[in-house]
PDB file of C-alpha atoms in Angstrom:
ATOM      1  CA  MET A  19      59.089 115.538  54.947  1.00 42.00           C
ATOM      2  CA  SER A  20      57.361 118.435  56.591  1.00 45.00           C
ATOM      3  CA  THR A  21      58.512 119.859  59.935  1.00 45.00           C
ATOM      4  CA  ASN A  22      56.451 122.718  61.497  1.00 46.00           C
ATOM      5  CA  TYR A  23      58.531 124.548  64.187  1.00 44.00           C
ATOM      6  CA  ARG A  24      55.608 126.421  65.422  1.00 48.00           C
ATOM      7  CA  ASN A  25      56.328 129.547  67.505  1.00 46.00           C
ATOM      8  CA  GLN A  26      59.333 128.388  69.591  1.00 46.00           C
ATOM      9  CA  ASP A  27      59.517 130.961  72.184  1.00 48.00           C
ATOM     10  CA  LYS A  28      55.663 130.731  73.008  1.00 49.00           C
ATOM     11  CA  GLU A  29      55.538 126.898  72.789  1.00 58.00           C
ATOM     12  CA  VAL A  30      59.037 126.590  75.254  1.00 57.00           C
ATOM     13  CA  LYS A  31      57.483 128.943  77.694  1.00 61.00           C
ATOM     14  CA  GLU A  32      53.998 127.107  77.936  1.00 66.00           C
ATOM     15  CA  LEU A  33      55.791 123.919  78.091  1.00 62.00           C
ATOM     16  CA  LEU A  34      57.869 125.485  81.093  1.00 60.00           C
ATOM     17  CA  ALA A  35      54.777 126.623  82.655  1.00 61.00           C
ATOM     18  CA  GLN A  36      53.519 123.010  82.560  1.00 62.00           C
ATOM     19  CA  VAL A  37      56.932 121.149  83.645  1.00 61.00           C
ATOM     20  CA  GLU A  38      57.283 120.590  87.309  1.00 60.00           C
ATOM     21  CA  LEU A  39      60.850 121.228  88.297  1.00 63.00           C
ATOM     22  CA  SER A  40      60.649 119.012  91.369  1.00 68.00           C
ATOM     23  CA  TYR A  41      64.583 118.665  91.695  1.00 77.00           C
ATOM     24  CA  PRO A  42      66.227 121.859  93.278  1.00 83.00           C
ATOM     25  CA  LEU A  43      69.591 122.503  91.886  1.00 89.00           C
ATOM     26  CA  LEU A  44      72.755 122.740  94.052  1.00 90.00           C
ATOM     27  CA  ALA A  45      74.757 124.784  91.659  1.00 88.00           C
ATOM     28  CA  ALA A  46      73.139 128.313  92.224  1.00 85.00           C
ATOM     29  CA  ARG A  47      73.965 127.830  95.669  1.00 93.00           C
ATOM     30  CA  VAL A  48      77.585 126.434  95.423  1.00 95.00           C
ATOM     31  CA  GLY A  49      79.156 129.529  93.876  1.00 94.00           C
ATOM     32  CA  VAL A  50      78.829 132.688  91.279  1.00 93.00           C
ATOM     33  CA  MET A  51      77.680 131.049  88.408  1.00 94.00           C
ATOM     34  CA  LYS A  52      78.987 132.220  84.494  1.00 92.00           C
ATOM     35  CA  GLN A  53      77.149 131.080  81.547  1.00 92.00           C
ATOM     36  CA  HIS A  54      79.176 130.139  78.361  1.00 87.00           C
ATOM     37  CA  ASN A  55      77.936 129.055  74.910  1.00 83.00           C
ATOM     38  CA  VAL A  56      79.034 125.824  73.855  1.00 75.00           C
ATOM     39  CA  LYS A  57      79.484 127.262  70.002  1.00 72.00           C
ATOM     40  CA  ASP A  58      82.209 129.839  71.308  1.00 59.00           C
ATOM     41  CA  ALA A  59      85.035 127.219  71.610  1.00 50.00           C
ATOM     42  CA  ASP A  60      85.859 123.812  72.647  1.00 58.00           C
ATOM     43  CA  LYS A  61      87.482 124.809  75.908  1.00 57.00           C
ATOM     44  CA  VAL A  62      87.438 128.090  77.765  1.00 58.00           C
ATOM     45  CA  THR A  63      90.449 128.944  79.662  1.00 55.00           C
ATOM     46  CA  PHE A  64      90.518 131.578  82.475  1.00 49.00           C
ATOM     47  CA  THR A  65      92.856 132.940  85.113  1.00 49.00           C
ATOM     48  CA  THR A  66      92.708 133.411  88.727  1.00 46.00           C
ATOM     49  CA  ILE A  67      94.889 135.638  90.603  1.00 45.00           C
ATOM     50  CA  ASP A  68      97.213 134.247  93.699  1.00 45.00           C
ATOM     51  CA  LEU A  69      97.944 137.363  95.659  1.00 42.00           C
ATOM     52  CA  ASP A  70     101.252 137.512  97.848  1.00 44.00           C
ATOM     53  CA  LYS A  71      99.554 138.964 100.995  1.00 42.00           C
ATOM     54  CA  GLY A  72     102.927 139.865 102.394  1.00 43.00           C
ATOM     55  CA  SER A  73     103.362 142.360  99.730  1.00 37.00           C
ATOM     56  CA  VAL A  74     100.071 144.172 100.504  1.00 42.00           C
ATOM     57  CA  VAL A  75     101.482 147.259 102.642  1.00 44.00           C
ATOM     58  CA  PRO A  76      99.814 150.385 101.293  1.00 48.00           C
ATOM     59  CA  SER A  77     101.948 153.535 101.236  1.00 39.00           C
ATOM     60  CA  LEU A  78     100.944 156.630 102.869  1.00 42.00           C
ATOM     61  CA  MET A  79     100.103 159.169 100.034  1.00 43.00           C
ATOM     62  CA  HIS A  80     100.585 162.801  99.897  1.00 43.00           C
ATOM     63  CA  PRO A  81     100.974 165.324  97.083  1.00 48.00           C
ATOM     64  CA  GLU A  82     104.871 164.955  97.163  1.00 48.00           C
ATOM     65  CA  MET A  83     104.868 161.368  96.843  1.00 44.00           C
ATOM     66  CA  THR A  84     107.076 159.796  93.963  1.00 46.00           C
ATOM     67  CA  GLU A  85     107.003 155.961  95.184  1.00 49.00           C
ATOM     68  CA  ILE A  86     104.027 153.727  95.645  1.00 44.00           C
ATOM     69  CA  ASN A  87     104.303 150.382  97.095  1.00 46.00           C
ATOM     70  CA  HIS A  88     103.420 147.738  94.798  1.00 43.00           C
ATOM     71  CA  ILE A  89     101.821 144.234  95.429  1.00 44.00           C
ATOM     72  CA  ASN A  90     102.964 140.913  93.952  1.00 45.00           C
ATOM     73  CA  ALA A  91     100.414 138.678  92.431  1.00 42.00           C
ATOM     74  CA  GLY A  92     100.909 135.705  90.228  1.00 48.00           C
ATOM     75  CA  THR A  93      98.035 133.985  87.899  1.00 54.00           C
ATOM     76  CA  LYS A  94      97.153 130.398  87.345  1.00 60.00           C
ATOM     77  CA  SER A  95      95.091 129.272  84.276  1.00 66.00           C
ATOM     78  CA  PHE A  96      92.388 126.882  84.418  1.00 74.00           C
ATOM     79  CA  SER A  97      89.815 125.627  81.695  1.00 79.00           C
ATOM     80  CA  PHE A  98      86.396 124.485  81.368  1.00 86.00           C
ATOM     81  CA  ARG A  99      85.309 122.261  78.633  1.00 87.00           C
ATOM     82  CA  PRO A 100      81.676 123.274  77.431  1.00 88.00           C
ATOM     83  CA  TYR A 101      79.561 120.670  75.954  1.00 87.00           C
ATOM     84  CA  LEU A 102      75.788 120.003  75.716  1.00 86.00           C
ATOM     85  CA  LEU A 103      73.688 116.856  77.138  1.00 86.00           C
ATOM     86  CA  GLY A 104      70.370 116.126  75.553  1.00 84.00           C
ATOM     87  CA  LEU A 105      67.318 114.268  75.504  1.00 85.00           C
ATOM     88  CA  ASN A 106      64.583 114.054  72.724  1.00 85.00           C
ATOM     89  CA  TYR A 107      60.946 112.857  72.914  1.00 85.00           C
ATOM     90  CA  ARG A 108      58.161 112.486  70.481  1.00 82.00           C
ATOM     91  CA  VAL A 109      54.697 111.208  70.682  1.00 81.00           C
ATOM     92  CA  SER A 110      52.503 110.198  67.789  1.00 81.00           C
ATOM     93  CA  HIS A 111      49.295 112.276  67.066  1.00 78.00           C
ATOM     94  CA  LEU A 112      47.504 108.870  67.035  1.00 76.00           C
ATOM     95  CA  GLN A 113      47.795 108.161  70.612  1.00 72.00           C
ATOM     96  CA  SER A 114      44.601 108.987  72.158  1.00 64.00           C
ATOM     97  CA  GLU A 115      45.953 110.185  75.663  1.00 63.00           C
ATOM     98  CA  THR A 116      49.807 111.257  76.679  1.00 67.00           C
ATOM     99  CA  ASP A 117      51.059 112.853  79.627  1.00 73.00           C
ATOM    100  CA  THR A 118      53.520 114.694  77.625  1.00 75.00           C
ATOM    101  CA  SER A 119      54.389 117.528  80.550  1.00 75.00           C
ATOM    102  CA  GLY A 120      54.567 114.496  82.824  1.00 79.00           C
ATOM    103  CA  VAL A 121      57.344 112.819  80.491  1.00 80.00           C
ATOM    104  CA  ILE A 122      58.936 115.752  80.253  1.00 82.00           C
ATOM    105  CA  SER A 123      59.125 116.815  83.821  1.00 83.00           C
ATOM    106  CA  ALA A 124      60.633 113.319  84.348  1.00 84.00           C
ATOM    107  CA  ALA A 125      63.365 113.696  81.787  1.00 85.00           C
ATOM    108  CA  VAL A 126      64.254 117.421  82.972  1.00 86.00           C
ATOM    109  CA  ARG A 127      64.389 116.005  86.717  1.00 86.00           C
ATOM    110  CA  GLU A 128      66.974 113.225  85.286  1.00 87.00           C
ATOM    111  CA  LEU A 129      68.916 115.941  83.616  1.00 88.00           C
ATOM    112  CA  SER A 130      68.987 117.725  86.770  1.00 90.00           C
ATOM    113  CA  VAL A 131      70.148 114.879  88.642  1.00 90.00           C
ATOM    114  CA  LEU A 132      72.843 114.695  86.263  1.00 91.00           C
ATOM    115  CA  PHE A 133      73.782 118.303  86.282  1.00 94.00           C
ATOM    116  CA  ASP A 134      74.128 117.990  90.301  1.00 94.00           C
ATOM    117  CA  THR A 135      76.310 115.144  89.699  1.00 94.00           C
ATOM    118  CA  GLN A 136      78.698 116.936  87.534  1.00 93.00           C
ATOM    119  CA  THR A 137      78.593 119.941  90.176  1.00 95.00           C
ATOM    120  CA  ILE A 138      79.353 117.802  93.023  1.00 95.00           C
ATOM    121  CA  LEU A 139      81.624 115.105  91.664  1.00 94.00           C
ATOM    122  CA  GLY A 140      82.962 116.349  88.365  1.00 92.00           C
ATOM    123  CA  THR A 141      83.989 114.620  85.240  1.00 91.00           C
ATOM    124  CA  ARG A 142      87.114 113.534  83.572  1.00 88.00           C
ATOM    125  CA  LEU A 143      86.924 116.723  81.692  1.00 87.00           C
ATOM    126  CA  ASN A 144      85.591 119.326  84.223  1.00 90.00           C
ATOM    127  CA  LYS A 145      86.248 119.598  88.015  1.00 90.00           C
ATOM    128  CA  GLY A 146      83.533 119.392  90.743  1.00 93.00           C
ATOM    129  CA  LEU A 147      82.928 120.349  94.190  1.00 93.00           C
ATOM    130  CA  ILE A 148      84.564 117.505  95.834  1.00 91.00           C
ATOM    131  CA  SER A 149      87.238 116.775  92.720  1.00 78.00           C
ATOM    132  CA  THR A 150      88.314 120.247  92.086  1.00 67.00           C
ATOM    133  CA  LYS A 151      91.615 119.789  94.195  1.00 71.00           C
ATOM    134  CA  SER A 152      94.733 119.644  92.089  1.00 66.00           C
ATOM    135  CA  ALA A 153      98.541 120.525  92.546  1.00 62.00           C
ATOM    136  CA  ASP A 154      98.240 123.786  90.829  1.00 65.00           C
ATOM    137  CA  ASN A 155      94.906 125.146  92.745  1.00 76.00           C
ATOM    138  CA  PRO A 156      96.151 126.805  95.888  1.00 78.00           C
ATOM    139  CA  PHE A 157      92.503 127.950  96.810  1.00 87.00           C
ATOM    140  CA  TYR A 158      91.115 124.413  97.404  1.00 88.00           C
ATOM    141  CA  ASP A 159      92.027 123.183 101.168  1.00 91.00           C
ATOM    142  CA  VAL A 160      92.195 119.668 102.115  1.00 91.00           C
ATOM    143  CA  LEU A 161      92.144 119.254 105.982  1.00 93.00           C
ATOM    144  CA  THR A 162      93.760 116.302 107.616  1.00 93.00           C
ATOM    145  CA  GLN A 163      91.008 113.259 107.906  1.00 94.00           C
ATOM    146  CA  ASP A 164      89.294 113.187 111.238  1.00 94.00           C
ATOM    147  CA  THR A 165      89.498 110.024 113.390  1.00 93.00           C
ATOM    148  CA  THR A 166      88.279 111.470 116.675  1.00 92.00           C
ATOM    149  CA  LEU A 167      84.385 111.117 116.036  1.00 94.00           C
ATOM    150  CA  LYS A 168      84.420 107.500 115.729  1.00 92.00           C
ATOM    151  CA  ALA A 169      86.217 107.188 118.967  1.00 90.00           C
ATOM    152  CA  ALA A 170      83.827 109.256 120.939  1.00 91.00           C
ATOM    153  CA  ALA A 171      81.469 106.901 122.922  1.00 89.00           C
ATOM    154  CA  THR A 172      79.171 109.286 124.474  1.00 92.00           C
ATOM    155  CA  ALA A 173      76.788 112.154 123.395  1.00 91.00           C
ATOM    156  CA  GLU A 174      79.049 114.651 125.362  1.00 93.00           C
ATOM    157  CA  ALA A 175      82.457 113.338 123.491  1.00 94.00           C
ATOM    158  CA  LYS A 176      80.792 113.304 120.218  1.00 94.00           C
ATOM    159  CA  ILE A 177      79.796 116.994 120.569  1.00 95.00           C
ATOM    160  CA  ALA A 178      83.395 117.858 121.799  1.00 96.00           C
ATOM    161  CA  ALA A 179      84.745 116.270 118.980  1.00 96.00           C
ATOM    162  CA  LEU A 180      82.322 117.448 116.263  1.00 97.00           C
ATOM    163  CA  LYS A 181      83.039 121.125 118.079  1.00 97.00           C
ATOM    164  CA  ALA A 182      86.829 120.532 117.366  1.00 97.00           C
ATOM    165  CA  VAL A 183      86.146 119.683 113.723  1.00 97.00           C
ATOM    166  CA  PHE A 184      84.002 122.698 113.216  1.00 97.00           C
ATOM    167  CA  GLN A 185      86.452 124.842 114.915  1.00 97.00           C
ATOM    168  CA  LYS A 186      89.206 123.712 112.651  1.00 96.00           C
ATOM    169  CA  ILE A 187      87.117 124.457 109.531  1.00 97.00           C
ATOM    170  CA  GLU A 188      86.237 127.955 110.986  1.00 96.00           C
ATOM    171  CA  ASP A 189      89.827 128.800 111.626  1.00 96.00           C
ATOM    172  CA  GLU A 190      90.709 127.875 108.155  1.00 94.00           C
ATOM    173  CA  PHE A 191      88.351 130.340 106.692  1.00 95.00           C
ATOM    174  CA  ALA A 192      89.233 132.825 109.385  1.00 94.00           C
ATOM    175  CA  THR A 193      93.008 132.908 108.677  1.00 92.00           C
ATOM    176  CA  LYS A 194      92.640 132.771 104.847  1.00 92.00           C
ATOM    177  CA  ASN A 195      89.523 134.065 103.467  1.00 89.00           C
ATOM    178  CA  SER A 196      87.223 135.993 105.862  1.00 87.00           C
ATOM    179  CA  ALA A 197      83.948 134.644 104.781  1.00 93.00           C
ATOM    180  CA  ARG A 198      80.740 136.207 105.837  1.00 93.00           C
ATOM    181  CA  SER A 199      79.062 133.205 105.966  1.00 95.00           C
ATOM    182  CA  ILE A 200      79.530 129.497 104.601  1.00 97.00           C
ATOM    183  CA  ASP A 201      77.471 126.372 103.443  1.00 98.00           C
ATOM    184  CA  ILE A 202      78.697 123.025 104.680  1.00 98.00           C
ATOM    185  CA  TYR A 203      77.639 120.156 102.202  1.00 97.00           C
ATOM    186  CA  TYR A 204      77.947 116.826 103.802  1.00 97.00           C
ATOM    187  CA  TRP A 205      77.476 113.002 103.040  1.00 96.00           C
ATOM    188  CA  GLY A 206      77.907 109.463 104.483  1.00 96.00           C
ATOM    189  CA  ASP A 207      75.302 107.589 106.575  1.00 95.00           C
ATOM    190  CA  SER A 208      77.604 107.360 109.645  1.00 95.00           C
ATOM    191  CA  LEU A 209      77.986 111.324 109.591  1.00 96.00           C
ATOM    192  CA  THR A 210      74.276 111.789 109.056  1.00 96.00           C
ATOM    193  CA  ALA A 211      73.181 109.365 111.743  1.00 95.00           C
ATOM    194  CA  LEU A 212      75.923 111.388 114.112  1.00 96.00           C
ATOM    195  CA  PHE A 213      74.435 114.747 113.019  1.00 96.00           C
ATOM    196  CA  ASN A 214      70.879 113.543 113.830  1.00 95.00           C
ATOM    197  CA  ALA A 215      71.413 111.906 117.038  1.00 94.00           C
ATOM    198  CA  ASN A 216      69.810 113.370 120.176  1.00 91.00           C
ATOM    199  CA  ASN A 217      71.531 114.748 122.914  1.00 86.00           C
ATOM    200  CA  VAL A 218      69.370 113.886 125.987  1.00 79.00           C
ATOM    201  CA  ALA A 219      70.946 116.561 128.124  1.00 82.00           C
ATOM    202  CA  THR A 220      69.714 119.289 125.930  1.00 84.00           C
ATOM    203  CA  ASP A 221      66.853 117.717 123.953  1.00 87.00           C
ATOM    204  CA  ALA A 222      68.551 118.777 120.673  1.00 93.00           C
ATOM    205  CA  THR A 223      70.310 116.976 117.902  1.00 95.00           C
ATOM    206  CA  ILE A 224      74.158 116.875 118.358  1.00 95.00           C
ATOM    207  CA  LEU A 225      74.567 119.154 115.089  1.00 97.00           C
ATOM    208  CA  ALA A 226      72.207 121.654 116.631  1.00 96.00           C
ATOM    209  CA  VAL A 227      74.645 121.635 119.636  1.00 96.00           C
ATOM    210  CA  ALA A 228      77.933 121.529 118.054  1.00 96.00           C
ATOM    211  CA  ARG A 229      77.305 124.127 115.254  1.00 97.00           C
ATOM    212  CA  GLN A 230      77.238 126.852 117.865  1.00 96.00           C
ATOM    213  CA  VAL A 231      80.704 126.880 118.092  1.00 97.00           C
ATOM    214  CA  PHE A 232      80.689 128.845 114.648  1.00 97.00           C
ATOM    215  CA  THR A 233      80.852 132.629 114.941  1.00 96.00           C
ATOM    216  CA  ILE A 234      79.449 133.140 111.411  1.00 96.00           C
ATOM    217  CA  PRO A 235      76.133 132.119 109.789  1.00 97.00           C
ATOM    218  CA  VAL A 236      76.593 128.472 108.466  1.00 97.00           C
ATOM    219  CA  SER A 237      74.033 126.509 106.455  1.00 97.00           C
ATOM    220  CA  PHE A 238      74.420 122.361 106.600  1.00 98.00           C
ATOM    221  CA  ILE A 239      73.192 120.886 103.320  1.00 97.00           C
ATOM    222  CA  LYS A 240      73.137 116.958 102.879  1.00 96.00           C
ATOM    223  CA  LEU A 241      74.244 116.066  99.328  1.00 96.00           C
ATOM    224  CA  PRO A 242      71.469 114.164  97.406  1.00 92.00           C
ATOM    225  CA  LYS A 243      72.185 110.568  97.209  1.00 92.00           C
ATOM    226  CA  LEU A 244      70.770 110.519  93.593  1.00 90.00           C
ATOM    227  CA  ALA A 245      73.498 112.771  92.283  1.00 93.00           C
ATOM    228  CA  LEU A 246      76.252 110.901  94.164  1.00 93.00           C
ATOM    229  CA  GLN A 247      76.007 108.041  91.548  1.00 89.00           C
ATOM    230  CA  GLN A 248      79.158 107.662  89.145  1.00 86.00           C
ATOM    231  CA  LYS A 249      76.883 108.082  85.906  1.00 86.00           C
ATOM    232  CA  TYR A 250      78.498 108.056  82.442  1.00 84.00           C
ATOM    233  CA  ILE A 251      78.281 111.583  81.381  1.00 84.00           C
ATOM    234  CA  ASP A 252      81.110 112.528  79.039  1.00 77.00           C
ATOM    235  CA  GLY A 253      82.183 109.280  77.576  1.00 79.00           C
ATOM    236  CA  ALA A 254      83.285 108.264  81.003  1.00 81.00           C
ATOM    237  CA  LYS A 255      82.031 107.759  84.642  1.00 85.00           C
ATOM    238  CA  ALA A 256      81.583 110.900  86.852  1.00 88.00           C
ATOM    239  CA  ASN A 257      84.508 110.940  89.632  1.00 89.00           C
ATOM    240  CA  ALA A 258      84.263 108.761  92.510  1.00 88.00           C
ATOM    241  CA  LEU A 259      83.258 110.101  95.984  1.00 89.00           C
ATOM    242  CA  PRO A 260      85.671 109.736  98.642  1.00 89.00           C
ATOM    243  CA  ALA A 261      85.481 106.207 100.318  1.00 89.00           C
ATOM    244  CA  THR A 262      84.881 107.889 103.775  1.00 93.00           C
ATOM    245  CA  ASP A 263      81.998 110.055 105.034  1.00 96.00           C
ATOM    246  CA  GLY A 264      83.035 114.134 104.930  1.00 96.00           C
ATOM    247  CA  MET A 265      81.765 117.606 104.410  1.00 96.00           C
ATOM    248  CA  VAL A 266      82.974 120.168 102.003  1.00 96.00           C
ATOM    249  CA  ALA A 267      82.506 123.945 103.353  1.00 97.00           C
ATOM    250  CA  VAL A 268      82.287 126.692 100.738  1.00 97.00           C
ATOM    251  CA  ASP A 269      82.343 130.580 100.752  1.00 96.00           C
ATOM    252  CA  PRO A 270      79.870 130.967  97.486  1.00 95.00           C
ATOM    253  CA  GLN A 271      81.438 134.330  96.995  1.00 94.00           C
ATOM    254  CA  SER A 272      84.869 132.787  96.433  1.00 94.00           C
ATOM    255  CA  VAL A 273      83.657 129.941  93.982  1.00 94.00           C
ATOM    256  CA  ARG A 274      83.041 130.021  90.258  1.00 93.00           C
ATOM    257  CA  VAL A 275      80.906 127.733  88.792  1.00 94.00           C
ATOM    258  CA  ASP A 276      80.905 127.654  85.001  1.00 92.00           C
ATOM    259  CA  TYR A 277      78.190 125.903  82.918  1.00 93.00           C
ATOM    260  CA  VAL A 278      76.557 125.731  79.448  1.00 90.00           C
ATOM    261  CA  GLN A 279      72.815 125.166  79.855  1.00 90.00           C
ATOM    262  CA  LEU A 280      70.654 124.661  82.928  1.00 91.00           C
ATOM    263  CA  PRO A 281      68.236 121.491  82.582  1.00 90.00           C
ATOM    264  CA  ALA A 282      65.341 122.648  80.483  1.00 86.00           C
ATOM    265  CA  PRO A 283      62.964 121.932  77.626  1.00 85.00           C
ATOM    266  CA  VAL A 284      64.494 124.129  74.812  1.00 84.00           C
ATOM    267  CA  ALA A 285      62.198 123.380  71.800  1.00 81.00           C
ATOM    268  CA  SER A 286      59.160 121.463  70.503  1.00 80.00           C
ATOM    269  CA  GLY A 287      57.564 121.024  67.060  1.00 80.00           C
ATOM    270  CA  GLU A 288      55.410 118.893  64.809  1.00 82.00           C
ATOM    271  CA  ASN A 289      56.123 116.388  61.870  1.00 83.00           C
ATOM    272  CA  GLU A 290      52.980 116.810  60.179  1.00 81.00           C
ATOM    273  CA  GLU A 291      53.919 113.966  57.541  1.00 82.00           C
ATOM    274  CA  GLU A 292      54.745 111.196  60.140  1.00 82.00           C
ATOM    275  CA  GLU A 293      52.161 112.685  62.625  1.00 82.00           C
ATOM    276  CA  TYR A 294      54.122 113.224  65.631  1.00 82.00           C
ATOM    277  CA  SER A 295      55.131 115.928  67.905  1.00 83.00           C
ATOM    278  CA  TRP A 296      58.736 116.313  69.123  1.00 84.00           C
ATOM    279  CA  TYR A 297      60.388 118.064  72.202  1.00 84.00           C
ATOM    280  CA  LYS A 298      63.935 118.642  73.046  1.00 85.00           C
ATOM    281  CA  MET A 299      65.391 118.893  76.667  1.00 86.00           C
ATOM    282  CA  ARG A 300      68.924 119.979  77.159  1.00 87.00           C
ATOM    283  CA  THR A 301      71.544 120.531  79.929  1.00 89.00           C
ATOM    284  CA  GLY A 302      75.320 120.937  79.665  1.00 89.00           C
ATOM    285  CA  SER A 303      78.669 120.665  81.543  1.00 91.00           C
ATOM    286  CA  VAL A 304      79.365 122.114  84.703  1.00 93.00           C
ATOM    287  CA  SER A 305      82.698 123.002  86.442  1.00 92.00           C
ATOM    288  CA  VAL A 306      83.361 124.187  89.958  1.00 93.00           C
ATOM    289  CA  LEU A 307      86.540 126.266  91.079  1.00 91.00           C
ATOM    290  CA  PRO A 308      87.316 128.326  94.026  1.00 92.00           C
ATOM    291  CA  ILE A 309      89.087 131.748  93.015  1.00 90.00           C
ATOM    292  CA  ARG A 310      90.317 132.826  96.474  1.00 89.00           C
ATOM    293  CA  GLU A 311      91.927 131.289  99.341  1.00 89.00           C
ATOM    294  CA  ALA A 312      89.813 128.441 101.399  1.00 92.00           C
ATOM    295  CA  GLY A 313      87.007 129.045  98.637  1.00 93.00           C
ATOM    296  CA  ILE A 314      86.359 125.560  99.200  1.00 94.00           C
ATOM    297  CA  VAL A 315      87.743 123.474 102.456  1.00 95.00           C
ATOM    298  CA  LEU A 316      87.172 119.567 102.355  1.00 94.00           C
ATOM    299  CA  GLN A 317      87.165 117.558 105.485  1.00 95.00           C
ATOM    300  CA  THR A 318      86.759 113.545 105.313  1.00 94.00           C
ATOM    301  CA  VAL A 319      85.932 111.836 108.749  1.00 95.00           C
ATOM    302  CA  ASP A 320      86.863 108.096 108.870  1.00 94.00           C
ATOM    303  CA  PHE A 321      84.154 105.915 110.831  1.00 91.00           C
ATOM    304  CA  THR A 322      85.844 102.613 110.069  1.00 82.00           C
ATOM    305  CA  VAL A 323      86.936 100.393 113.004  1.00 60.00           C
ATOM    306  CA  SER A 324      89.582  98.112 112.738  1.00 53.00           C
ATOM    307  CA  SER A 325      89.058  94.423 113.207  1.00 45.00           C
ATOM    308  CA  GLY A 326      91.155  94.577 116.185  1.00 46.00           C
ATOM    309  CA  SER A 327      88.890  96.831 118.142  1.00 42.00           C
TER     310      SER A 327
END
C-alpha cells in the first residue's frame, strides 16, 4: 500500500486558509492558556499558592536590619489529564466533485463546539468553568443562590434586584481579588429574557440599566447552547449544567486554561494505490482552574415558581 504524505506544512497551511472557522472559541477569553504535549505524560500535575494574607506585613528595611518578616503560604496540587480527540476524512479520487474544504470546515466546527463543552462544563477527568469547584479549591467562590429576581414583579423591582446581585458579585472580587475587569458568562432562558427585557422608563434593557452598578469594566457573554449539551467526550458524558439559570463571573488573569490541541486540520495525504485523499482533524482535552482567590465566582438564579404561588 503506497501512501504519499506530500508537503505536510504546506498542505495544512493551504487547508487552514480554506477552512472557515465559523465558531469562535471561549477558551482564549476565559483565562491564560497553557498548551501541553499529549506525549509528555498521562497526567500533568501542578500547584497553586494559597497565600495567608494576614502574614503579608512588610518590614521597614535599612542597612542594620537583621530580621525581615516572612509571608506564610501553602500549596495545593491539581492535575490535568491530556488526551487527543480526532476525526478523519477521506475522499475518493473517482468522485467528480467534492467540497473538501466545506466538509473539513464542518468537522472543525464540531470539534470547536466539543472544545467549548469541555471548557464550560468539564468532564469526568478535567474541570470546566462551571464544574471546577471542589473541596480543596479555595479560589472558586459559590455565592448563595438568588431567589429575589423571580419575585420582582415590575421593571423597577427587577432592576433593583439585579443590581443587588451584581453588587454582591463585585464585592466578592473587590474584597478578595482586586480584578481590573471581569467577564460574566450566563445561561438560562429566564435570565436571558430578564436581561433583554425593556425598561420603558429609560428605553433601555434591564441589563443595560442594572450593570451600571459595576465600578470596573464588565463584559456579558451568553454561553452558546450548542456547547451546553452533555456529549460523550472521554468515555462518559460531559458534566451537567446546574438545574437553575445562572452566571459565572471570571477574572481572566486569575484563571488558568490547560489544553492539548486547538481544533484544526493537522495533516493530509494521498493513498495512490487506493486512489483517495485523507485528512486529519484534531482537538484535545481542556481544563479550567482559578489560580487566585475569587478567580471564578458562580451565582445561580432560581426562577422556579412553587405550585402554591
